[in-house]
Amino acid sequence: MAGELKLLGTWVSPFVTRAKLALHIKGLSYENVEEDLGNKSELLVSSNPVYKSVPVLIHSGNPICESSVIVQYINDAFAGVGPSFLPADPYERAVTRFWAVYVEDKVVNQWARVFRVKTDEERAEVMHQTLEAVEVLEGGLKECSGGKGAFFGGDSIGYIDILLGGLVSWVKATESLSGIKLIDTTKTPLLAAWMEHFCELHVAKTILQDVNAVVEYAKALQARMADAAVNN
Amino acid sequence: MEAARGGGEGAELRLLGTWSSPWVIRVKVALGLKGLSYEYVEEVLASKSDLLLKSNPVHKKVPVLIHGGRAVCESVVILQYVDEVWAGASGTPILPSDPYDRATARFWATYVNDTVATWHEMIQCLRVTCLQFFPSWRALFRSTTDEQRTEAFKNVVPVVDTLERALRECSKGKAFFGGDAVGLVDVALGSHLVWISVVDEVVGVRLLDKARFPALAAWAERFLAVDAVKEVMPDVRKVMEQYKGFLAKWIASAGPS
């Protein structure tokens, strides 16, 4: 399906990284547009009027929003190109989708709250819930991979690997910043192995954000937030 | 006769649900659209069946669709599964076949899901506020002796604790129960803040104590600072006068003790 591809995003966003991973796996070329979220482009605002957020994939002028929707779209629209992100069997697809929902609701959305709550006590509680969810996800990885390989997709990466893969640099940055290991080798050995194998892939080496750059970004963000809190 | 294992179109279908759950209704509608027959099992959430616990060990929730002995969980996942397995069945497909239309449908399904989830959380907060907090607080409000006040205060504190937790869950770190902006629950509870502070003064203890209930205390301050609220809140001294009038009347009508 021919047609120009344009991705509106920011280099640091794990959600944008998901879209980039998916595009790269399919071997698709696209124009990468770096947005300044403090000064959003007209194109971004008109393409995503509901959330005004990144990523937005524009295919032949048609916008697709929400990272998980974008990844599925890339899989559907380019079904004949490159590997499929979902298993062929409907039941296995259902199991994959179940765990994708779990990743989004229980891991990612929980973790995102850490950056929003105000007190240390709340932060600790949210982190605790996130870590608990990661431990449950270990079981999900076992179920999805079916013993065929290190990835949720088995011996090759699929939908969930892409969803989680977008977050890897932030997982590593978090460990560097706070010492907290979201993916701990002793507690979740399969996930730890997953992360190692994932990072060795060519696509990961090409696409994932530099961890030090993410650390610096997070520090600057923390400083700005602390400033704002003091001055309010 | 043993049910065929695995997901062939002819294999046995069973739906675990509760009669009023909107998420279960989603699945029933989808199965109906496809013209499929299935066994429906009504779950009692207070005592979940072994089958439910085994079929959805992660969430222990309904709906669960069991097809040929295999469980599919999460309403939106079930919808897509039904759509794909019975792709040839009667009725239009649940998801469009065009990739762009599918993306559009998925975007709005996510939006609806998020909005609905928020709405349900809000309803929960409203329930705690109306069904637990107000009745409990009213006993404090109606107390005419120090003994009654002590007793009533003791009973209302655990409810405020529940409200504190409800606020944290509903607001998800944002300013109000409704998120970034004042919502239904904020208005329902916040409108009583003047009366709460008046009763606080008579009781001699602040109910929404900053140390004990930091989220609620901060929320109360924020709510009272909203322009639309400031403009309409009655003067606290006048309310105090009115309350003293009520107390006098209640004590008088209680007669000599």
CSV table of C-alpha atoms in Angstrom, one decimal:
chain,number,residue,atom,x,y,z
A,1,MET,CA,0.0,0.0,0.0
A,2,ALA,CA,2.0,3.0,-1.4
A,3,GLY,CA,1.7,6.4,0.2
A,4,GLU,CA,3.9,8.8,2.1
A,5,LEU,CA,4.5,8.1,5.8
A,6,LYS,CA,5.2,10.8,8.3
A,7,LEU,CA,5.7,10.4,12.0
A,8,LEU,CA,5.1,13.3,14.4
A,9,GLY,CA,7.0,12.6,17.6
A,10,THR,CA,9.6,13.5,20.2
A,11,TRP,CA,13.0,11.7,20.5
A,12,VAL,CA,12.5,10.9,24.1
A,13,SER,CA,9.0,9.6,24.1
A,14,PRO,CA,8.7,5.8,24.7
A,15,PHE,CA,5.4,5.8,22.8
A,16,VAL,CA,6.9,7.4,19.8
A,17,THR,CA,9.7,4.8,20.0
A,18,ARG,CA,7.1,2.1,19.7
A,19,ALA,CA,6.0,3.5,16.4
A,20,LYS,CA,9.6,3.8,15.1
A,21,LEU,CA,10.3,0.2,16.1
A,22,ALA,CA,7.2,-1.0,14.2
A,23,LEU,CA,8.1,1.0,11.1
A,24,HIS,CA,11.7,-0.2,11.2
A,25,ILE,CA,10.7,-3.9,11.6
A,26,LYS,CA,8.5,-3.6,8.5
A,27,GLY,CA,11.3,-1.9,6.6
A,28,LEU,CA,9.3,1.2,5.9
A,29,SER,CA,10.7,4.6,5.2
A,30,TYR,CA,9.1,7.6,6.7
A,31,GLU,CA,9.7,11.3,7.4
A,32,ASN,CA,10.5,11.8,11.1
A,33,VAL,CA,9.2,15.2,12.4
A,34,GLU,CA,10.5,16.2,15.8
A,35,GLU,CA,7.8,18.2,17.7
A,36,ASP,CA,8.3,20.8,20.4
A,37,LEU,CA,5.5,20.0,22.8
A,38,GLY,CA,5.8,23.4,24.3
A,39,ASN,CA,5.0,24.8,20.9
A,40,LYS,CA,2.9,22.3,19.0
A,41,SER,CA,2.8,22.4,15.3
A,42,GLU,CA,-0.5,23.2,13.5
A,43,LEU,CA,-0.2,19.8,11.8
A,44,LEU,CA,0.0,18.0,15.2
A,45,VAL,CA,-2.9,19.8,16.7
A,46,SER,CA,-5.1,19.3,13.6
A,47,SER,CA,-4.1,15.6,13.3
A,48,ASN,CA,-4.8,14.8,16.9
A,49,PRO,CA,-7.4,17.2,18.1
A,50,VAL,CA,-8.6,14.9,20.9
A,51,TYR,CA,-5.3,14.5,22.7
A,52,LYS,CA,-2.9,16.8,20.9
A,53,SER,CA,-0.1,14.4,21.8
A,54,VAL,CA,2.6,12.3,20.0
A,55,PRO,CA,3.0,10.0,18.3
A,56,VAL,CA,0.8,10.6,15.3
A,57,LEU,CA,1.4,8.6,12.1
A,58,ILE,CA,0.3,10.3,9.0
A,59,HIS,CA,-0.2,7.9,6.1
A,60,SER,CA,-1.1,9.5,2.7
A,61,GLY,CA,-2.4,12.5,4.7
A,62,ASN,CA,-4.5,10.3,7.0
A,63,PRO,CA,-3.6,10.6,10.7
A,64,ILE,CA,-3.5,7.7,13.1
A,65,CYS,CA,-3.2,8.4,16.8
A,66,GLU,CA,-2.4,6.4,20.0
A,67,SER,CA,0.8,4.3,19.9
A,68,SER,CA,-0.9,0.9,20.3
A,69,VAL,CA,-3.4,1.8,17.6
A,70,ILE,CA,-0.5,3.0,15.3
A,71,VAL,CA,1.5,-0.3,15.8
A,72,GLN,CA,-1.6,-2.4,15.0
A,73,TYR,CA,-2.3,-0.1,12.0
A,74,ILE,CA,1.2,-0.6,10.6
A,75,ASN,CA,0.7,-4.4,11.0
A,76,ASP,CA,-2.7,-4.3,9.2
A,77,ALA,CA,-1.9,-1.8,6.4
A,78,PHE,CA,1.4,-3.4,5.6
A,79,ALA,CA,0.3,-7.0,6.1
A,80,GLY,CA,2.1,-8.2,3.1
A,81,VAL,CA,5.4,-6.5,4.0
A,82,GLY,CA,7.9,-7.9,6.4
A,83,PRO,CA,6.9,-10.0,9.5
A,84,SER,CA,3.5,-9.9,11.1
A,85,PHE,CA,3.3,-8.6,14.7
A,86,LEU,CA,0.5,-10.9,15.8
A,87,PRO,CA,0.3,-14.7,15.7
A,88,ALA,CA,-1.9,-16.3,12.9
A,89,ASP,CA,-4.1,-18.3,15.2
A,90,PRO,CA,-7.1,-16.4,16.6
A,91,TYR,CA,-6.7,-17.8,20.1
A,92,GLU,CA,-3.0,-17.0,20.3
A,93,ARG,CA,-3.9,-13.5,19.1
A,94,ALA,CA,-6.5,-13.2,21.9
A,95,VAL,CA,-3.8,-14.2,24.4
A,96,THR,CA,-1.4,-11.6,23.0
A,97,ARG,CA,-4.0,-8.9,23.0
A,98,PHE,CA,-4.9,-9.8,26.6
A,99,TRP,CA,-1.3,-9.3,27.8
A,100,ALA,CA,-1.0,-6.1,25.6
A,101,VAL,CA,-3.9,-4.7,27.6
A,102,TYR,CA,-2.2,-5.7,30.8
A,103,VAL,CA,1.0,-4.0,29.8
A,104,GLU,CA,-0.8,-0.8,29.0
A,105,ASP,CA,-3.2,-0.7,32.0
A,106,LYS,CA,-1.2,-2.2,34.8
A,107,VAL,CA,2.4,-1.6,33.9
A,108,VAL,CA,2.7,1.5,31.7
A,109,ASN,CA,-0.2,3.6,33.0
A,110,GLN,CA,0.7,2.8,36.6
A,111,TRP,CA,4.4,3.7,36.0
A,112,ALA,CA,3.4,7.0,34.3
A,113,ARG,CA,1.6,8.0,37.6
A,114,VAL,CA,5.0,8.1,39.3
A,115,PHE,CA,5.8,11.2,37.4
A,116,ARG,CA,2.5,12.8,38.4
A,117,VAL,CA,1.9,12.2,42.1
A,118,LYS,CA,3.1,14.8,44.6
A,119,THR,CA,4.2,13.0,47.7
A,120,ASP,CA,7.0,10.5,48.3
A,121,GLU,CA,4.5,8.2,49.9
A,122,GLU,CA,2.3,8.2,46.9
A,123,ARG,CA,5.3,7.6,44.6
A,124,ALA,CA,6.4,4.6,46.7
A,125,GLU,CA,2.9,3.2,46.5
A,126,VAL,CA,2.6,3.6,42.8
A,127,MET,CA,6.1,2.1,42.2
A,128,HIS,CA,5.1,-0.8,44.4
A,129,GLN,CA,2.0,-1.5,42.3
A,130,THR,CA,4.0,-1.2,39.1
A,131,LEU,CA,6.6,-3.7,40.3
A,132,GLU,CA,3.8,-6.1,41.3
A,133,ALA,CA,2.4,-5.8,37.8
A,134,VAL,CA,5.8,-6.5,36.3
A,135,GLU,CA,6.0,-9.7,38.3
A,136,VAL,CA,2.6,-10.8,36.9
A,137,LEU,CA,3.8,-9.9,33.4
A,138,GLU,CA,6.6,-12.5,33.9
A,139,GLY,CA,3.9,-15.1,33.7
A,140,GLY,CA,2.5,-13.4,30.6
A,141,LEU,CA,5.8,-13.6,28.9
A,142,LYS,CA,6.0,-17.3,29.7
A,143,GLU,CA,2.5,-17.9,28.3
A,144,CYS,CA,3.0,-15.8,25.1
A,145,SER,CA,6.4,-17.1,24.2
A,146,GLY,CA,5.3,-20.7,24.7
A,147,GLY,CA,8.8,-21.7,25.3
A,148,LYS,CA,9.7,-21.0,21.7
A,149,GLY,CA,12.1,-18.1,22.4
A,150,ALA,CA,13.0,-15.2,24.6
A,151,PHE,CA,10.3,-12.8,23.2
A,152,PHE,CA,6.6,-12.4,23.7
A,153,GLY,CA,6.4,-13.3,20.0
A,154,GLY,CA,8.4,-16.5,20.5
A,155,ASP,CA,11.7,-16.6,18.6
A,156,SER,CA,11.0,-13.3,16.9
A,157,ILE,CA,9.5,-10.1,18.2
A,158,GLY,CA,5.9,-9.2,18.0
A,159,TYR,CA,3.2,-6.8,19.2
A,160,ILE,CA,4.0,-6.9,22.9
A,161,ASP,CA,7.7,-6.8,22.4
A,162,ILE,CA,7.2,-3.6,20.4
A,163,LEU,CA,4.9,-2.1,23.1
A,164,LEU,CA,7.3,-2.9,25.9
A,165,GLY,CA,10.4,-2.3,23.8
A,166,GLY,CA,9.5,1.4,23.4
A,167,LEU,CA,10.0,1.7,27.2
A,168,VAL,CA,13.4,0.0,27.5
A,169,SER,CA,15.6,3.2,27.6
A,170,TRP,CA,13.3,4.7,30.3
A,171,VAL,CA,13.5,1.4,32.3
A,172,LYS,CA,17.3,1.7,32.2
A,173,ALA,CA,17.3,5.4,32.9
A,174,THR,CA,15.1,4.9,35.9
A,175,GLU,CA,17.6,2.4,37.3
A,176,SER,CA,20.4,4.9,36.8
A,177,LEU,CA,18.4,7.8,38.4
A,178,SER,CA,16.8,6.1,41.3
A,179,GLY,CA,18.4,2.7,41.7
A,180,ILE,CA,14.9,1.1,41.2
A,181,LYS,CA,15.0,-1.9,38.9
A,182,LEU,CA,11.7,-2.2,37.1
A,183,ILE,CA,13.0,-5.5,35.6
A,184,ASP,CA,14.9,-7.3,38.2
A,185,THR,CA,17.0,-10.4,37.2
A,186,THR,CA,16.1,-12.3,40.4
A,187,LYS,CA,12.4,-11.4,40.6
A,188,THR,CA,11.6,-11.6,36.9
A,189,PRO,CA,14.4,-13.6,35.1
A,190,LEU,CA,12.5,-14.1,31.9
A,191,LEU,CA,11.8,-10.4,31.5
A,192,ALA,CA,15.4,-9.6,32.3
A,193,ALA,CA,16.5,-12.1,29.6
A,194,TRP,CA,13.9,-10.6,27.3
A,195,MET,CA,15.4,-7.1,27.8
A,196,GLU,CA,18.9,-8.4,27.1
A,197,HIS,CA,17.9,-10.2,23.9
A,198,PHE,CA,15.8,-7.3,22.8
A,199,CYS,CA,18.6,-4.8,23.1
A,200,GLU,CA,20.9,-7.0,21.0
A,201,LEU,CA,18.6,-6.8,18.0
A,202,HIS,CA,19.6,-4.5,15.2
A,203,VAL,CA,16.3,-2.7,15.3
A,204,ALA,CA,16.8,-1.9,19.0
A,205,LYS,CA,20.4,-0.7,18.5
A,206,THR,CA,19.2,1.6,15.7
A,207,ILE,CA,16.0,2.9,17.3
A,208,LEU,CA,16.2,3.0,21.1
A,209,GLN,CA,17.0,6.3,22.7
A,210,ASP,CA,20.5,6.7,24.2
A,211,VAL,CA,20.1,6.0,27.9
A,212,ASN,CA,22.4,8.8,29.1
A,213,ALA,CA,20.4,11.3,27.0
A,214,VAL,CA,17.2,10.1,28.6
A,215,VAL,CA,18.8,10.4,32.1
A,216,GLU,CA,19.9,14.0,31.4
A,217,TYR,CA,16.4,14.8,30.1
A,218,ALA,CA,14.8,13.3,33.2
A,219,LYS,CA,17.1,15.3,35.5
A,220,ALA,CA,16.3,18.5,33.7
A,221,LEU,CA,12.6,17.7,33.9
A,222,GLN,CA,12.9,17.0,37.6
A,223,ALA,CA,14.7,20.3,38.2
A,224,ARG,CA,12.1,22.2,36.3
A,225,MET,CA,9.3,20.6,38.3
A,226,ALA,CA,11.1,21.3,41.6
A,227,ASP,CA,11.5,24.9,40.5
A,228,ALA,CA,7.8,25.2,39.7
A,229,ALA,CA,6.9,23.7,43.1
A,230,VAL,CA,9.0,26.2,45.0
A,231,ASN,CA,7.8,29.1,43.0
A,232,ASN,CA,4.1,28.3,43.5
B,1,MET,CA,-19.8,-36.4,24.7
B,2,GLU,CA,-16.6,-34.5,25.1
B,3,ALA,CA,-16.6,-30.9,24.0
B,4,ALA,CA,-14.1,-30.4,21.2
B,5,ARG,CA,-10.9,-28.8,22.5
B,6,GLY,CA,-9.6,-25.8,20.7
B,7,GLY,CA,-11.4,-23.0,18.8
B,8,GLY,CA,-13.2,-24.5,15.9
B,9,GLU,CA,-16.3,-22.7,14.9
B,10,GLY,CA,-18.4,-25.6,16.1
B,11,ALA,CA,-16.8,-25.9,19.6
B,12,GLU,CA,-18.7,-25.2,22.7
B,13,LEU,CA,-19.1,-21.6,23.9
B,14,ARG,CA,-19.6,-20.6,27.5
B,15,LEU,CA,-19.9,-17.0,28.8
B,16,LEU,CA,-19.1,-16.2,32.5
B,17,GLY,CA,-20.7,-13.0,33.5
B,18,THR,CA,-23.0,-11.0,35.8
B,19,TRP,CA,-26.4,-9.8,34.6
B,20,SER,CA,-25.9,-6.1,34.9
B,21,SER,CA,-22.2,-5.7,33.9
B,22,PRO,CA,-21.8,-3.4,30.9
B,23,TRP,CA,-18.7,-5.3,29.9
B,24,VAL,CA,-20.6,-8.6,29.9
B,25,ILE,CA,-23.3,-6.9,27.8
B,26,ARG,CA,-20.7,-6.0,25.2
B,27,VAL,CA,-19.9,-9.6,24.7
B,28,LYS,CA,-23.6,-10.7,24.7
B,29,VAL,CA,-24.3,-8.2,22.0
B,30,ALA,CA,-21.4,-9.4,19.9
B,31,LEU,CA,-22.4,-13.0,20.3
B,32,GLY,CA,-25.9,-12.1,19.4
B,33,LEU,CA,-24.8,-10.2,16.3
B,34,LYS,CA,-23.0,-13.3,15.1
B,35,GLY,CA,-26.0,-15.4,15.8
B,36,LEU,CA,-24.0,-17.7,18.1
B,37,SER,CA,-25.5,-19.9,20.8
B,38,TYR,CA,-23.7,-20.3,24.1
B,39,GLU,CA,-24.1,-21.3,27.7
B,40,TYR,CA,-24.4,-18.4,30.0
B,41,VAL,CA,-23.1,-18.7,33.6
B,42,GLU,CA,-24.2,-16.1,36.1
B,43,GLU,CA,-21.3,-15.5,38.5
B,44,VAL,CA,-21.8,-14.2,42.1
B,45,LEU,CA,-18.9,-11.8,42.5
B,46,ALA,CA,-18.9,-12.2,46.3
B,47,SER,CA,-18.2,-15.9,45.8
B,48,LYS,CA,-16.5,-16.5,42.5
B,49,SER,CA,-16.6,-19.9,40.9
B,50,ASP,CA,-13.6,-22.1,40.6
B,51,LEU,CA,-14.1,-21.9,36.9
B,52,LEU,CA,-13.9,-18.2,36.9
B,53,LEU,CA,-10.8,-18.1,39.1
B,54,LYS,CA,-9.1,-20.7,36.9
B,55,SER,CA,-10.1,-19.0,33.6
B,56,ASN,CA,-9.1,-15.5,34.6
B,57,PRO,CA,-6.4,-15.9,37.3
B,58,VAL,CA,-4.9,-12.5,36.6
B,59,HIS,CA,-8.0,-10.3,37.1
B,60,LYS,CA,-10.6,-12.8,38.4
B,61,LYS,CA,-13.2,-10.7,36.6
B,62,VAL,CA,-16.1,-11.1,34.1
B,63,PRO,CA,-16.6,-11.4,31.2
B,64,VAL,CA,-14.8,-14.5,30.3
B,65,LEU,CA,-15.6,-16.4,27.1
B,66,ILE,CA,-14.7,-20.1,27.2
B,67,HIS,CA,-14.4,-21.5,23.7
B,68,GLY,CA,-13.7,-25.2,23.3
B,69,GLY,CA,-12.4,-25.2,26.9
B,70,ARG,CA,-10.0,-22.2,26.4
B,71,ALA,CA,-10.6,-18.9,28.1
B,72,VAL,CA,-10.6,-15.5,26.5
B,73,CYS,CA,-10.6,-12.5,28.9
B,74,GLU,CA,-11.0,-8.7,28.6
B,75,SER,CA,-14.2,-7.6,26.8
B,76,VAL,CA,-12.5,-5.8,23.9
B,77,VAL,CA,-10.2,-8.8,23.3
B,78,ILE,CA,-13.2,-11.1,23.3
B,79,LEU,CA,-15.0,-8.9,20.8
B,80,GLN,CA,-12.0,-9.1,18.4
B,81,TYR,CA,-11.7,-12.8,19.0
B,82,VAL,CA,-15.4,-13.5,18.2
B,83,ASP,CA,-15.1,-11.2,15.1
B,84,GLU,CA,-12.1,-13.2,13.8
B,85,VAL,CA,-13.2,-16.8,14.5
B,86,TRP,CA,-16.7,-16.2,13.1
B,87,ALA,CA,-15.6,-14.0,10.3
B,88,GLY,CA,-17.9,-15.7,7.9
B,89,ALA,CA,-21.0,-15.6,10.1
B,90,SER,CA,-24.1,-13.5,9.6
B,91,GLY,CA,-24.1,-9.8,10.2
B,92,THR,CA,-21.5,-7.2,9.5
B,93,PRO,CA,-18.0,-7.6,11.0
B,94,ILE,CA,-17.6,-5.9,14.3
B,95,LEU,CA,-14.3,-4.4,13.2
B,96,PRO,CA,-14.1,-2.9,9.7
B,97,SER,CA,-11.8,-4.7,7.3
B,98,ASP,CA,-10.1,-1.6,6.0
B,99,PRO,CA,-6.9,-1.0,8.0
B,100,TYR,CA,-7.5,2.8,8.4
B,101,ASP,CA,-11.1,2.3,9.5
B,102,ARG,CA,-9.9,-0.3,11.9
B,103,ALA,CA,-7.4,2.2,13.4
B,104,THR,CA,-10.2,4.7,13.7
B,105,ALA,CA,-12.5,2.2,15.4
B,106,ARG,CA,-9.7,1.1,17.8
B,107,PHE,CA,-8.8,4.8,18.7
B,108,TRP,CA,-12.4,5.5,19.7
B,109,ALA,CA,-12.8,2.2,21.5
B,110,THR,CA,-9.8,3.1,23.6
B,111,TYR,CA,-11.2,6.5,24.2
B,112,VAL,CA,-14.6,5.1,25.3
B,113,ASN,CA,-13.0,2.6,27.5
B,114,ASP,CA,-10.9,5.2,29.2
B,115,THR,CA,-13.8,7.6,29.6
B,116,VAL,CA,-16.1,4.8,30.9
B,117,ALA,CA,-13.5,3.6,33.4
B,118,THR,CA,-13.1,7.1,34.7
B,119,TRP,CA,-16.9,7.4,34.9
B,120,HIS,CA,-17.1,4.2,36.9
B,121,GLU,CA,-14.4,5.3,39.3
B,122,MET,CA,-16.3,8.6,39.7
B,123,ILE,CA,-19.5,6.7,40.5
B,124,GLN,CA,-17.6,4.8,43.2
B,125,CYS,CA,-16.3,8.0,44.7
B,126,LEU,CA,-19.8,9.4,44.6
B,127,ARG,CA,-21.2,6.3,46.4
B,128,VAL,CA,-18.6,6.6,49.2
B,129,THR,CA,-19.4,10.3,49.5
B,130,CYS,CA,-23.2,10.0,49.6
B,131,LEU,CA,-23.8,6.6,51.1
B,132,GLN,CA,-21.1,6.5,53.7
B,133,PHE,CA,-19.7,10.0,54.4
B,134,PHE,CA,-22.9,12.0,54.7
B,135,PRO,CA,-24.9,9.7,56.9
B,136,SER,CA,-21.9,9.3,59.1
B,137,TRP,CA,-21.2,13.1,59.3
B,138,ARG,CA,-24.8,13.9,59.8
B,139,ALA,CA,-24.7,12.1,63.2
B,140,LEU,CA,-21.9,14.5,64.1
B,141,PHE,CA,-23.8,17.5,62.8
B,142,ARG,CA,-26.9,16.5,64.9
B,143,SER,CA,-24.9,15.9,68.1
B,144,THR,CA,-26.0,18.2,70.9
B,145,THR,CA,-23.7,16.9,73.7
B,146,ASP,CA,-20.0,16.4,74.0
B,147,GLU,CA,-20.5,12.7,74.5
B,148,GLN,CA,-22.5,12.4,71.4
B,149,ARG,CA,-19.9,14.4,69.5
B,150,THR,CA,-17.1,12.2,70.7
B,151,GLU,CA,-19.0,9.0,69.6
B,152,ALA,CA,-20.0,10.4,66.3
B,153,PHE,CA,-16.5,11.8,65.5
B,154,LYS,CA,-15.1,8.4,66.2
B,155,ASN,CA,-17.5,6.8,63.7
B,156,VAL,CA,-16.9,9.4,61.0
B,157,VAL,CA,-13.1,9.2,60.9
B,158,PRO,CA,-12.8,5.8,59.2
B,159,VAL,CA,-15.2,7.0,56.6
B,160,VAL,CA,-13.0,10.0,55.9
B,161,ASP,CA,-10.2,7.6,55.5
B,162,THR,CA,-12.1,5.8,52.8
B,163,LEU,CA,-12.8,9.1,51.2
B,164,GLU,CA,-9.1,10.0,51.3
B,165,ARG,CA,-8.2,6.8,49.4
B,166,ALA,CA,-11.1,7.3,47.0
B,167,LEU,CA,-9.7,10.8,46.2
B,168,ARG,CA,-6.3,9.4,45.5
B,169,GLU,CA,-7.7,6.8,43.1
B,170,CYS,CA,-10.2,9.1,41.3
B,171,SER,CA,-7.8,12.0,40.9
B,172,LYS,CA,-4.8,10.0,40.0
B,173,GLY,CA,-2.5,12.7,41.3
B,174,LYS,CA,-4.5,15.5,39.7
B,175,ALA,CA,-6.1,18.4,41.5
B,176,PHE,CA,-9.7,17.2,41.8
B,177,PHE,CA,-11.9,14.0,42.0
B,178,GLY,CA,-12.8,15.0,38.4
B,179,GLY,CA,-9.1,15.2,37.4
B,180,ASP,CA,-7.7,18.6,36.2
B,181,ALA,CA,-11.1,20.2,36.5
B,182,VAL,CA,-13.9,20.2,39.1
B,183,GLY,CA,-16.3,17.4,38.5
B,184,LEU,CA,-19.5,15.9,39.9
B,185,VAL,CA,-17.9,14.4,43.0
B,186,ASP,CA,-16.0,17.6,43.8
B,187,VAL,CA,-19.2,19.6,43.7
B,188,ALA,CA,-21.2,17.0,45.6
B,189,LEU,CA,-18.7,16.9,48.5
B,190,GLY,CA,-17.2,20.4,48.3
B,191,SER,CA,-20.4,22.2,48.6
B,192,HIS,CA,-20.6,21.0,52.2
B,193,LEU,CA,-17.2,22.3,53.2
B,194,VAL,CA,-18.6,25.5,54.9
B,195,TRP,CA,-20.8,23.3,57.1
B,196,ILE,CA,-18.0,20.9,57.8
B,197,SER,CA,-15.8,23.7,59.1
B,198,VAL,CA,-18.6,25.1,61.2
B,199,VAL,CA,-19.2,21.8,62.9
B,200,ASP,CA,-15.4,21.4,63.2
B,201,GLU,CA,-15.4,24.5,65.3
B,202,VAL,CA,-18.2,23.4,67.6
B,203,VAL,CA,-16.7,19.9,68.0
B,204,GLY,CA,-13.3,21.5,68.6
B,205,VAL,CA,-11.4,19.2,66.1
B,206,ARG,CA,-10.8,19.7,62.4
B,207,LEU,CA,-12.2,16.8,60.5
B,208,LEU,CA,-10.2,17.1,57.3
B,209,ASP,CA,-7.0,17.3,59.3
B,210,LYS,CA,-3.9,18.0,57.2
B,211,ALA,CA,-1.7,15.5,58.9
B,212,ARG,CA,-4.2,12.7,58.8
B,213,PHE,CA,-5.9,13.3,55.5
B,214,PRO,CA,-3.4,15.4,53.4
B,215,ALA,CA,-5.0,14.7,50.0
B,216,LEU,CA,-8.5,15.8,51.3
B,217,ALA,CA,-7.2,18.8,53.2
B,218,ALA,CA,-5.3,20.0,50.1
B,219,TRP,CA,-8.3,19.3,47.9
B,220,ALA,CA,-10.6,21.3,50.2
B,221,GLU,CA,-8.3,24.3,49.9
B,222,ARG,CA,-8.1,24.0,46.1
B,223,PHE,CA,-11.9,23.6,45.8
B,224,LEU,CA,-12.6,26.6,48.0
B,225,ALA,CA,-10.2,28.7,45.9
B,226,VAL,CA,-12.1,28.0,42.6
B,227,ASP,CA,-13.8,31.2,41.5
B,228,ALA,CA,-17.2,29.7,40.9
B,229,VAL,CA,-17.1,28.3,44.4
B,230,LYS,CA,-15.8,31.5,46.1
B,231,GLU,CA,-18.6,33.5,44.6
B,232,VAL,CA,-21.3,31.3,46.1
B,233,MET,CA,-20.1,30.0,49.4
B,234,PRO,CA,-22.0,31.5,52.3
B,235,ASP,CA,-20.3,33.5,55.0
B,236,VAL,CA,-19.0,31.1,57.6
B,237,ARG,CA,-20.0,33.3,60.5
B,238,LYS,CA,-23.6,33.5,59.3
B,239,VAL,CA,-23.6,29.7,58.9
B,240,MET,CA,-22.3,29.4,62.4
B,241,GLU,CA,-25.1,31.5,63.7
B,242,GLN,CA,-27.6,29.4,62.0
B,243,TYR,CA,-26.0,26.2,63.3
B,244,LYS,CA,-26.1,27.6,66.9
B,245,GLY,CA,-29.8,28.3,66.3
B,246,PHE,CA,-30.4,24.6,65.3
B,247,LEU,CA,-28.4,23.3,68.3
B,248,ALA,CA,-30.4,25.5,70.7
B,249,LYS,CA,-33.7,24.2,69.1
B,250,TRP,CA,-32.6,20.6,69.2
B,251,ILE,CA,-31.5,20.9,72.9
B,252,ALA,CA,-34.8,22.6,73.8
B,253,SER,CA,-36.9,20.0,72.0
B,254,ALA,CA,-35.0,17.2,73.7
B,255,GLY,CA,-36.4,18.5,77.0
B,256,PRO,CA,-34.8,18.4,80.4
B,257,SER,CA,-32.5,15.4,80.8
